[in-house]
Amino acid sequence: MNILPPSSPLLRKLERLISPTDEERQAVRQLPVQLANIVPGQDIVRQGDRPLRSCFIEEGITCAYKTTGSGKRQIAAFHIAGDAPDLQSLHLKVLDMSISSLTACTVAFVRHEHLRELCRLQPRVADALWHETLVDGSIYREWLTSVGQRSAFARIAHLMCEMIVKHNAVGLCFYVDGKPSIDWAVTQTQLGDALGLSTVHVNGSLQRLRSEDLIYLKGGRLTALNWKGLQEAGDFDQEYLHLHDDLFNGGAITSTG
Amino acid sequence: MNILPPSSPLLRKLERLISPTDEERQAVRQLPVQLANIVPGQDIVRQGDRPLRSCFIEEGITCAYKTTGSGKRQIAAFHIAGDAPDLQSLHLKVLDMSISSLTACTVAFVRHEHLRELCRLQPRVADALWHETLVDGSIYREWLTSVGQRSAFARIAHLMCEMIVKHNAVGLCFYVDGKPSIDWAVTQTQLGDALGLSTVHVNGSLQRLRSEDLIYLKGGRLTALNWKGLQEAGDFDQEYLHLHDDLFNGGAITSTG
DNA sequence: CGGATCGTTGAGTTGTATCAAGACGGGTGG
DNA sequence: CCACCCGTCTTGATACAACTCAACGATCCG
């Protein structure tokens, strides 16, 4: 058993969301956690599990996926540092999806009993955790909209925008020549599984994104050569990521996004 | 201002989820609510709103939808009696979708300040509300899987199964000759918007469902003529609806689903 | 009884899938 | 350090699911 490192992206997210008091901060910092290193391509939890703990990503990228009866696979989410991919299992008894690592990851497991106690004693922290799960829900709605209504080209651009904004929010987006750039560990097969497209079509659409000078994608790195253009191509509006929410005063007062 | 009627489907759902104590039950029953009658096709809340209250459906059906930049529309969810279509707005400051009535509805509006107070004083009720929003998230994932991976035919069958099971859970599914039957207010256009299909294709797929004797659909009523066959056609497994979850003892003990 | 909404049908088109095969590239072991 | 290998990427040809356009029929409601 261990505690979260002071630099934990989870703690930083909490700062942004609720500006915690010292007491709240301490309560989170002193959570008993179990840190684990995960190799790429490993299932962290599986559909059907009844987990007694949830994990928080300290480093690396994971995906959540479901498998259909005919063996097809839908990736429903990508999660990065600071995210809690299976926080829902705190209240949903049986996991309805699996979580798998895309890259080498460091994750912090926290037992549900400790999370529940934390929620009882620190209601604003509970609100922040609830908020996290609601943002996940919002992202699902947006993905559904993408897969249901947007072209393959737009879907890919949209996802890239989302990943860039999410990385930026936790300080993992770097700028080269003023152009946003992130680590990109997603293979074309995985892109297809996330967006409901075949790899062949993903490949073709990527070529078009390149040929229109919207992106540079190579060697595990994605750069938005034309950030405005990429957002337009993807019909992207970051509102749904709810990055400007804050839960000060129990949410009684809202700040303008 | 008013209070919830004793027969409120919300209260019944709470009974199932947490078997509330008298105190918890009273706390919910005495929530100040504002009951409203909504005519069909009316927006209850709109994308971009910053609502100070959430609504609970007492009667009728609503849909949640988003609009893309090119004017297309994705329906992300249908909600029935007992559901809380915009409960997420308790913590997400800006609504990222609209809620619209499909049929005439009775909804109970509850101010966020009252919900927050309820959550503070009755943590198990808070857990139940959180659970509700998590089930919504689970349904989004399943819809995403449907739209991303399943054929038009399967998507429609799947949605019909979902609606039947949801209606059954709140006592709104009737059996004729042992065959499950529900009110069906969803037009083919709305079906298309929910499943990412054109109305023409929805129509064709419905014909096939009829010709294979899986459903009877007419006059605002859907009957599953072959319930097992319909589930197979839709690759449907109700696990994702988490109807068998209970949150007794703060969730420390789980029952088998 | 008339108008609006919803459902149905056919013809033609296109976005995307499938199949198949080859090229690249990064890691591993000899 | 090279050869090999596996996963990933790329490309072309073909097939089909689903879309669009367009018109007509049915149904409901006022």
Coordinates of N, CA, C and O in Angstrom, one line a residue, chain B residues 171-236:
Chain B
G171 N -42.9 -1.5 -15.0 CA -44.3 -1.9 -15.0 C -45.1 -1.4 -16.2 O -46.3 -1.4 -16.1
L172 N -44.4 -1.0 -17.2 CA -45.1 -0.4 -18.4 C -45.1 -1.4 -19.6 O -45.4 -0.9 -20.7
C173 N -44.7 -2.6 -19.4 CA -44.7 -3.6 -20.4 C -45.8 -4.5 -20.2 O -46.0 -5.1 -19.1
F174 N -46.7 -4.7 -21.1 CA -47.8 -5.6 -21.0 C -47.7 -6.8 -21.8 O -46.9 -6.8 -22.8
Y175 N -48.3 -7.9 -21.4 CA -48.1 -9.2 -22.1 C -49.4 -9.6 -22.8 O -50.4 -9.7 -22.1
V176 N -49.4 -9.8 -24.1 CA -50.5 -10.3 -24.8 C -50.1 -11.7 -25.3 O -49.2 -11.8 -26.1
D177 N -50.8 -12.7 -24.8 CA -50.5 -14.1 -25.2 C -49.0 -14.4 -24.8 O -48.3 -15.1 -25.5
G178 N -48.6 -13.8 -23.7 CA -47.2 -14.0 -23.2 C -46.2 -13.3 -24.0 O -45.0 -13.4 -23.7
K179 N -46.6 -12.4 -24.9 CA -45.6 -11.7 -25.7 C -45.6 -10.3 -25.2 O -46.6 -9.6 -25.1
P180 N -44.3 -9.8 -24.9 CA -44.2 -8.4 -24.4 C -44.6 -7.4 -25.4 O -44.3 -7.5 -26.6
S181 N -45.3 -6.4 -24.8 CA -45.9 -5.3 -25.7 C -45.8 -4.0 -25.0 O -46.1 -3.9 -23.8
I182 N -45.3 -3.0 -25.7 CA -45.2 -1.6 -25.1 C -45.8 -0.5 -26.0 O -45.9 -0.8 -27.2
D183 N -46.1 0.6 -25.4 CA -46.4 1.8 -26.2 C -45.1 2.2 -27.0 O -44.0 2.1 -26.5
W184 N -45.4 2.6 -28.3 CA -44.2 2.9 -29.1 C -44.5 4.2 -29.8 O -45.3 4.3 -30.8
A185 N -43.9 5.3 -29.4 CA -44.2 6.6 -29.9 C -43.1 7.1 -30.8 O -43.2 8.2 -31.3
V186 N -42.1 6.2 -31.1 CA -41.0 6.7 -31.9 C -41.2 6.6 -33.4 O -41.5 5.5 -33.9
T187 N -41.2 7.7 -34.1 CA -41.4 7.7 -35.6 C -40.1 7.1 -36.2 O -39.1 7.0 -35.6
Q188 N -40.3 6.7 -37.5 CA -39.2 6.2 -38.2 C -38.1 7.2 -38.4 O -36.9 6.8 -38.5
T189 N -38.4 8.4 -38.6 CA -37.4 9.5 -38.6 C -36.6 9.5 -37.4 O -35.4 9.6 -37.4
Q190 N -37.3 9.5 -36.2 CA -36.6 9.5 -35.0 C -35.7 8.3 -34.8 O -34.6 8.4 -34.3
L191 N -36.2 7.1 -35.2 CA -35.4 5.9 -35.1 C -34.1 6.1 -35.9 O -33.1 5.7 -35.5
G192 N -34.3 6.7 -37.1 CA -33.1 6.9 -37.9 C -32.1 7.8 -37.2 O -30.9 7.6 -37.2
D193 N -32.6 8.9 -36.6 CA -31.8 9.8 -36.0 C -31.1 9.2 -34.8 O -30.0 9.6 -34.4
A194 N -31.7 8.2 -34.1 CA -31.1 7.6 -33.0 C -30.1 6.6 -33.4 O -29.1 6.4 -32.7
L195 N -30.3 5.9 -34.5 CA -29.4 4.8 -34.9 C -28.4 5.1 -36.1 O -27.7 4.3 -36.5
G196 N -28.4 6.4 -36.5 CA -27.6 6.8 -37.6 C -28.0 6.1 -38.9 O -27.1 5.7 -39.7
L197 N -29.3 6.1 -39.2 CA -29.8 5.5 -40.4 C -30.7 6.5 -41.1 O -31.3 7.3 -40.4
S198 N -30.9 6.3 -42.4 CA -31.9 7.1 -43.1 C -33.3 6.5 -42.9 O -33.4 5.3 -42.6
T199 N -34.3 7.3 -43.0 CA -35.6 6.8 -42.8 C -36.0 5.7 -43.8 O -36.7 4.7 -43.5
V200 N -35.5 5.8 -45.0 CA -35.8 4.8 -46.0 C -35.2 3.5 -45.6 O -35.9 2.4 -45.7
H201 N -34.0 3.5 -45.1 CA -33.4 2.2 -44.6 C -34.1 1.7 -43.4 O -34.2 0.5 -43.2
V202 N -34.5 2.6 -42.5 CA -35.2 2.2 -41.3 C -36.5 1.4 -41.7 O -36.8 0.3 -41.2
N203 N -37.2 2.0 -42.7 CA -38.4 1.4 -43.1 C -38.2 0.0 -43.7 O -38.9 -0.9 -43.3
G204 N -37.2 -0.1 -44.5 CA -36.9 -1.4 -45.1 C -36.5 -2.4 -44.0 O -37.0 -3.6 -44.1
S205 N -35.8 -2.0 -43.0 CA -35.4 -2.9 -42.0 C -36.6 -3.3 -41.1 O -36.7 -4.5 -40.7
L206 N -37.5 -2.4 -40.9 CA -38.7 -2.7 -40.1 C -39.5 -3.8 -40.9 O -40.0 -4.7 -40.3
Q207 N -39.6 -3.6 -42.2 CA -40.3 -4.6 -43.0 C -39.7 -6.0 -42.8 O -40.5 -6.9 -42.6
R208 N -38.4 -6.0 -42.7 CA -37.8 -7.3 -42.6 C -38.1 -7.9 -41.2 O -38.4 -9.1 -41.0
L209 N -38.1 -7.0 -40.2 CA -38.4 -7.5 -38.8 C -39.8 -8.1 -38.8 O -40.1 -9.0 -38.1
R210 N -40.7 -7.4 -39.6 CA -42.1 -7.9 -39.6 C -42.1 -9.2 -40.4 O -42.8 -10.1 -40.0
S211 N -41.4 -9.2 -41.5 CA -41.6 -10.4 -42.4 C -41.0 -11.6 -41.7 O -41.3 -12.8 -42.0
E212 N -40.0 -11.4 -40.8 CA -39.5 -12.6 -40.1 C -40.3 -12.8 -38.8 O -39.8 -13.6 -37.9
D213 N -41.4 -12.2 -38.7 CA -42.3 -12.5 -37.5 C -41.7 -12.2 -36.2 O -42.0 -12.9 -35.2
L214 N -40.8 -11.2 -36.2 CA -40.2 -10.9 -34.9 C -41.0 -9.8 -34.1 O -41.1 -9.9 -32.9
I215 N -41.6 -8.9 -34.9 CA -42.4 -7.9 -34.2 C -43.7 -7.7 -34.9 O -43.9 -8.0 -36.1
Y216 N -44.6 -7.1 -34.1 CA -45.8 -6.5 -34.6 C -45.8 -5.0 -34.2 O -45.6 -4.7 -33.1
L217 N -45.8 -4.1 -35.2 CA -45.7 -2.7 -34.9 C -46.7 -1.9 -35.7 O -46.7 -1.8 -36.9
K218 N -47.7 -1.3 -34.9 CA -48.7 -0.6 -35.6 C -49.5 0.2 -34.6 O -49.6 -0.2 -33.4
G219 N -49.9 1.4 -35.0 CA -50.8 2.2 -34.2 C -50.2 2.5 -32.8 O -50.8 2.5 -31.8
G220 N -48.9 2.9 -32.8 CA -48.3 3.3 -31.6 C -48.0 2.2 -30.6 O -47.9 2.4 -29.4
R221 N -48.0 1.0 -31.1 CA -47.8 -0.2 -30.2 C -46.8 -1.2 -30.8 O -46.9 -1.5 -32.0
L222 N -45.9 -1.6 -30.0 CA -44.9 -2.6 -30.4 C -45.1 -3.9 -29.6 O -45.1 -3.9 -28.4
T223 N -45.2 -5.0 -30.3 CA -45.2 -6.3 -29.6 C -44.1 -7.2 -30.2 O -43.9 -7.2 -31.4
A224 N -43.4 -7.8 -29.3 CA -42.3 -8.7 -29.7 C -43.0 -10.1 -29.9 O -43.2 -10.8 -28.9
L225 N -43.2 -10.4 -31.1 CA -43.9 -11.7 -31.4 C -43.0 -12.9 -31.1 O -43.5 -13.9 -30.7
N226 N -41.7 -12.6 -31.2 CA -40.7 -13.7 -30.9 C -39.6 -13.0 -30.1 O -38.6 -12.5 -30.6
W227 N -39.8 -13.0 -28.8 CA -38.9 -12.3 -27.9 C -37.5 -12.8 -28.0 O -36.5 -12.0 -28.1
K228 N -37.3 -14.1 -28.0 CA -36.0 -14.7 -28.0 C -35.3 -14.3 -29.4 O -34.2 -13.9 -29.4
G229 N -36.1 -14.5 -30.4 CA -35.6 -14.2 -31.8 C -35.2 -12.7 -31.9 O -34.2 -12.4 -32.6
L230 N -36.0 -11.8 -31.3 CA -35.7 -10.4 -31.4 C -34.4 -10.1 -30.7 O -33.5 -9.3 -31.2
Q231 N -34.2 -10.7 -29.6 CA -32.9 -10.5 -28.8 C -31.7 -11.0 -29.6 O -30.7 -10.4 -29.7
E232 N -31.9 -12.1 -30.3 CA -30.8 -12.7 -31.1 C -30.5 -11.8 -32.3 O -29.4 -11.5 -32.6
A233 N -31.6 -11.3 -32.9 CA -31.4 -10.4 -34.1 C -30.7 -9.2 -33.7 O -29.9 -8.6 -34.5
G234 N -30.9 -8.7 -32.5 CA -30.3 -7.5 -32.0 C -29.0 -7.6 -31.2 O -28.4 -6.7 -30.8
D235 N -28.6 -8.9 -31.1 CA -27.4 -9.2 -30.3 C -27.5 -8.5 -28.9 O -26.6 -7.9 -28.4
F236 N -28.7 -8.7 -28.3 CA -29.1 -8.0 -27.1 C -28.8 -8.8 -25.9 O -29.2 -10.0 -25.8

